[in-house]
Short mmCIF file of C-alpha atoms in Angstrom, two decimals:
data_model
loop_
_atom_site.label_atom_id
_atom_site.label_comp_id
_atom_site.label_asym_id
_atom_site.label_seq_id
_atom_site.Cartn_x
_atom_site.Cartn_y
_atom_site.Cartn_z
CA MET A 198 -0.23 -0.08 0.07
CA ALA A 199 2.85 2.29 0.85
CA SER A 200 4.49 1.63 -2.43
CA ASP A 201 1.25 2.43 -4.33
CA ASN A 202 0.91 5.71 -2.52
CA ASN A 203 4.58 6.49 -3.30
CA GLN A 204 3.94 6.09 -6.98
CA ILE A 205 0.80 8.22 -6.78
CA HIS A 206 2.69 10.91 -5.18
CA ASN A 207 5.42 10.62 -7.62
CA CYS A 208 3.21 10.86 -10.39
CA MET A 209 1.60 13.94 -9.17
CA LYS A 210 4.85 15.65 -8.61
CA ILE A 211 6.14 14.71 -12.07
CA ASN A 212 2.70 15.51 -13.81
CA LYS A 213 2.73 18.93 -12.11
CA TYR A 214 6.32 19.88 -13.30
CA LEU A 215 5.59 18.73 -16.87
CA LYS A 216 2.23 20.83 -16.94
CA LYS A 217 4.29 23.76 -15.69
CA HIS A 218 7.02 23.48 -18.26
CA PRO A 219 5.21 22.71 -21.55
CA GLY A 220 7.51 21.65 -24.44
CA ILE A 221 10.60 20.74 -22.40
CA TYR A 222 10.25 17.16 -23.67
CA ASP A 223 8.95 15.82 -27.02
CA ASP A 224 6.07 13.33 -26.99
CA TYR A 225 8.26 10.20 -26.76
CA GLN A 226 10.31 11.44 -23.95
CA GLU A 227 7.40 12.59 -22.02
CA ARG A 228 5.65 9.37 -22.24
CA TYR A 229 9.05 7.62 -21.37
CA ILE A 230 9.37 9.78 -18.32
CA ARG A 231 5.87 9.27 -17.07
CA GLU A 232 6.28 5.48 -17.58
CA LEU A 233 9.47 5.19 -15.50
CA ALA A 234 9.97 8.03 -13.18
CA SER A 235 6.82 7.19 -11.01
CA ALA A 236 8.93 4.25 -9.66
CA GLY A 237 11.17 6.90 -8.00
CA PRO A 238 14.95 6.52 -7.67
CA THR A 239 15.46 2.95 -8.71
CA ASP A 240 18.99 1.95 -10.02
CA ARG A 241 17.56 1.93 -13.48
CA ASN A 242 16.12 5.27 -13.24
CA ILE A 243 19.27 6.81 -11.93
CA GLU A 244 21.36 5.23 -14.72
CA ASN A 245 18.99 6.67 -17.20
CA ASP A 246 20.06 10.43 -17.97
CA LEU A 247 16.58 11.61 -18.87
CA VAL A 248 14.76 10.22 -15.84
CA ARG A 249 17.76 10.94 -13.44
CA GLU A 250 17.64 14.55 -14.30
CA ILE A 251 13.83 14.99 -13.68
CA LEU A 252 13.99 13.17 -10.40
CA ASP A 253 16.83 15.26 -9.15
CA GLU A 254 15.26 18.39 -10.35
CA LEU A 255 12.05 17.43 -8.09
CA ASP A 256 14.47 16.51 -5.20
CA MET A 257 13.42 12.80 -5.38
CA ILE A 258 16.87 11.14 -5.13
CA PRO A 259 18.24 10.45 -1.82
CA ASP A 260 21.74 11.86 -1.17
CA ASP A 261 23.33 8.13 -0.57
CA LYS A 262 22.43 7.41 -4.30
CA ASN A 263 22.69 10.65 -6.08
CA LEU A 264 25.05 10.32 -9.06
CA TYR A 265 25.57 13.98 -9.24
CA LEU A 266 26.76 13.89 -5.67
CA ASP A 267 28.77 11.01 -6.35
CA PHE A 268 30.57 12.59 -9.36
CA LEU A 269 30.99 15.86 -7.69
CA ARG A 270 32.74 14.21 -4.66
CA VAL A 271 35.28 12.92 -7.21
CA ILE A 272 35.72 16.37 -8.84
CA GLU A 273 36.23 17.89 -5.24
CA GLN A 274 38.80 15.19 -4.29
CA VAL A 275 40.80 15.70 -7.43
CA HIS A 276 40.41 19.65 -7.10
CA PRO A 277 39.70 20.71 -3.54
CA ASP A 278 40.09 24.42 -4.54
CA LEU A 279 37.01 23.95 -6.92
CA LYS A 280 35.06 26.97 -5.47
CA ASP A 281 37.41 29.63 -7.10
CA LYS A 282 37.86 27.82 -10.41
CA TYR A 283 36.59 28.74 -14.04
CA ILE A 284 34.84 25.58 -15.18
CA VAL A 285 33.26 24.44 -18.26
CA GLU A 286 30.87 21.47 -18.36
CA ILE A 287 30.38 19.68 -21.55
CA GLY A 288 26.87 17.97 -22.34
CA SER A 289 24.96 19.56 -19.57
CA GLY A 290 21.72 17.82 -20.53
CA ILE A 291 18.06 19.30 -20.79
CA LEU A 292 18.07 19.70 -17.02
CA PRO A 293 21.66 20.77 -16.04
CA ARG A 294 21.70 19.37 -12.51
CA LEU A 295 25.46 18.66 -12.24
CA GLY A 296 26.32 22.30 -13.54
CA GLU A 297 23.90 23.75 -11.09
CA ARG A 298 25.23 21.77 -8.18
CA ILE A 299 28.69 22.91 -9.28
CA GLU A 300 27.50 26.54 -9.14
CA LYS A 301 26.33 26.23 -5.45
CA LYS A 302 30.04 25.11 -4.65
CA LEU A 303 31.40 28.31 -6.11
CA ASP A 304 32.84 31.27 -4.21
CA LYS A 305 34.89 33.43 -6.73
CA GLY A 306 34.47 30.83 -9.63
CA ARG A 307 32.12 30.33 -12.41
CA ILE A 308 30.73 27.82 -14.66
CA VAL A 309 29.78 27.69 -18.38
CA LEU A 310 27.43 24.99 -19.49
CA PHE A 311 27.42 23.70 -22.90
CA ASP A 312 24.57 21.72 -24.51
CA PRO A 313 22.03 22.69 -27.32
CA LEU A 314 19.45 20.71 -25.30
CA ILE A 315 19.47 22.91 -22.22
CA SER A 316 15.73 23.70 -21.23
CA LYS A 317 14.61 27.14 -22.18
CA TYR A 318 13.34 27.42 -18.71
CA LYS A 319 16.87 27.43 -17.18
CA LYS A 320 18.34 30.81 -16.84
CA GLY A 321 21.76 31.84 -16.31
CA THR A 322 23.34 33.77 -13.35
CA ASP A 323 26.59 35.79 -12.61
CA LYS A 324 28.32 32.41 -11.72
CA LEU A 325 26.57 30.28 -14.23
CA ILE A 326 26.53 30.96 -17.91
CA ILE A 327 24.40 28.91 -20.39
CA LYS A 328 25.56 28.32 -23.93
CA ARG A 329 23.07 26.28 -25.90
CA GLN A 330 25.55 24.96 -28.38
CA GLN A 331 28.24 22.27 -28.80
CA ALA A 332 31.53 23.21 -27.23
CA LYS A 333 34.19 23.48 -30.09
CA VAL A 334 38.01 24.17 -29.94
CA ASP A 335 37.61 27.10 -32.44
CA ASP A 336 34.73 28.79 -30.51
CA ARG A 337 35.61 32.44 -30.01
CA THR A 338 32.76 33.23 -27.75
CA ILE A 339 34.87 31.86 -24.78
CA ASN A 340 38.45 32.24 -23.99
CA TRP A 341 39.70 28.87 -23.44
CA ASP A 342 42.96 29.91 -22.14
CA ASP A 343 41.30 31.23 -19.07
CA VAL A 344 39.41 27.90 -18.24
CA ASP A 345 40.77 26.02 -15.34
CA LEU A 346 38.77 22.96 -15.42
CA LEU A 347 36.64 20.83 -17.90
CA VAL A 348 34.05 18.42 -16.54
CA ALA A 349 31.48 16.12 -18.04
CA LEU A 350 29.25 13.30 -16.92
CA LYS A 351 28.13 10.71 -19.38
CA PRO A 352 28.60 12.99 -22.38
CA CYS A 353 28.63 10.12 -24.96
CA ALA A 354 30.24 11.47 -28.11
CA GLY A 355 31.17 14.70 -26.29
CA ALA A 356 33.95 12.84 -24.64
CA ASP A 357 35.97 13.37 -27.61
CA SER A 358 35.58 16.97 -27.78
CA LEU A 359 36.42 17.32 -23.81
CA ILE A 360 39.68 15.57 -24.51
CA GLU A 361 40.29 17.74 -27.70
CA LEU A 362 39.69 20.98 -25.66
CA ALA A 363 41.96 19.83 -22.67
CA ALA A 364 44.69 18.85 -24.87
CA THR A 365 44.64 21.96 -27.17
CA TYR A 366 44.44 24.42 -24.40
CA GLY A 367 46.14 22.53 -21.53
CA ILE A 368 43.22 22.46 -19.33
CA ASP A 369 42.57 20.06 -16.37
CA PHE A 370 39.73 17.73 -16.73
CA VAL A 371 37.39 15.08 -14.95
CA LEU A 372 35.43 12.84 -17.26
CA GLY A 373 32.61 10.45 -16.44
CA LEU A 374 32.49 8.01 -19.30
CA CYS A 375 29.40 6.27 -20.68
CA GLU A 376 28.35 3.74 -23.46
CA GLY A 377 29.34 6.34 -26.32
CA GLY A 378 26.44 6.04 -28.47
CA PRO A 379 24.80 3.39 -30.93
CA HIS A 380 27.49 0.92 -31.54
CA GLY A 381 27.12 -0.90 -34.84
CA ASP A 382 25.58 2.18 -36.59
CA VAL A 383 26.82 2.99 -40.03
CA TYR A 384 28.51 6.11 -38.54
CA ASP A 385 29.89 4.09 -35.59
CA PHE A 386 32.60 1.54 -36.12
CA TYR A 387 32.84 0.53 -32.51
CA GLU A 388 31.09 -2.75 -31.69
CA SER A 389 30.71 -2.62 -28.06
CA ASP A 390 30.72 -0.26 -25.00
CA ASP A 391 34.12 -1.74 -23.90
CA GLU A 392 35.77 -0.87 -27.37
CA TRP A 393 34.51 2.53 -27.04
CA ILE A 394 35.60 3.32 -23.66
CA SER A 395 38.98 1.50 -24.12
CA SER A 396 39.40 3.68 -27.20
CA ILE A 397 38.61 6.94 -25.48
CA ILE A 398 41.07 6.04 -22.34
CA HIS A 399 43.65 5.38 -24.90
CA TYR A 400 43.13 8.74 -26.66
CA ALA A 401 42.99 10.62 -23.52
CA LYS A 402 46.29 8.94 -22.13
CA ARG A 403 48.14 9.73 -25.21
CA GLU A 404 46.98 13.38 -25.23
CA VAL A 405 47.63 14.03 -21.61
CA GLU A 406 51.10 12.53 -21.75
CA ASP A 407 51.92 14.20 -24.99
CA LYS A 408 50.52 17.68 -24.07
CA GLY A 409 52.15 17.85 -20.65
CA LEU A 410 48.93 17.48 -18.54
CA GLY A 411 50.72 15.03 -16.33
CA GLN A 412 49.24 11.47 -16.18
CA LEU A 413 45.75 9.84 -16.85
CA VAL A 414 44.29 8.63 -13.59
CA LYS A 415 41.25 5.94 -13.92
CA THR A 416 38.80 5.50 -11.09
CA LYS A 417 35.27 4.05 -10.63
CA LEU A 418 32.42 4.58 -8.19
CA ASP A 419 31.39 0.88 -8.25
CA LYS A 420 27.61 1.95 -7.91
CA PRO A 421 24.82 -0.08 -9.40
CA TYR A 422 23.53 2.85 -11.25
CA TYR A 423 27.02 3.81 -12.67
CA ASP A 424 29.55 1.36 -13.65
CA TYR A 425 31.90 3.34 -16.10
CA PRO A 426 35.20 4.60 -15.50
CA ILE A 427 35.89 8.33 -14.56
CA ILE A 428 39.25 9.48 -15.83
CA TYR A 429 41.11 12.79 -15.08
CA ASN A 430 44.66 14.15 -15.42
CA ARG A 431 47.01 14.66 -12.47
CA ARG A 432 49.83 16.89 -12.89
CA LYS A 433 53.21 16.20 -11.67
CA LYS A 434 54.01 18.30 -8.65
#
C-alpha cells in the first residue's frame, strides 16, 4: 500500500512539473518519463540520464544514491580548490543538474554549461553561464586559455570534444564515461561499449602525456547505477 501511495505521489509531482514546463520534452520523452519516473529513484532510473535529471530536479533522489553528488565528490577530491575555478561543463543535459550543483559550490569561480538541449526554462546567473550549443575548439565566444577545469558526466560522443579541448589549451579535466553511442551504427565503427571506452581512455592517455598534462588516472564509483570509468589528469608536482 505504501508503495502504491509513493507511486501516486511521484506521478503527481512529475505531472505538475511537466504541466508547468510545456515543451521541455518531445512526446516520446514525456511518455518515457511518465512511464518510468513514477517508480522513483531505482537504480535503473538513476542510470537513465533523462529520468535521473527530472528526479533530481524534483528532489526525489536521496543523497546516498545520487550520481551527481557521487561525481561531484570525485571532482572535489581531485580539485579541492573548486570554489574559485573557472569551469566548463560539456554535455550538461536538458536539466543541467550537475552544473547547477557545481554553481552552489562556487565562491569566486564560475561555470559555463555547453549543450544545445538545455531547457529554455533554465536561466543563467552571474556564476552560471548557459550556452545552448556544442563546445568547439575554435569557439571564440569563450576564452579557453582562461578555463581552469573541464568536466562532463556521461557526455557520450562529447568525450572526444572534452579531451580535444583539454589537450589543445592545456586544461585539467574530470570525465565520467558512458556507453558512447549506438555501436554498430553506420557512422560508429565501435562494436561494443568496452571497445568505445578503451578507445577513449587510450586517446586521453596519449593526449595527457603528449601535451604535458601529467598522467591519466582512472577510477570507478562501483555503484549499481554507474559502472563506467571516471578519468582525469593529475599533474606532476
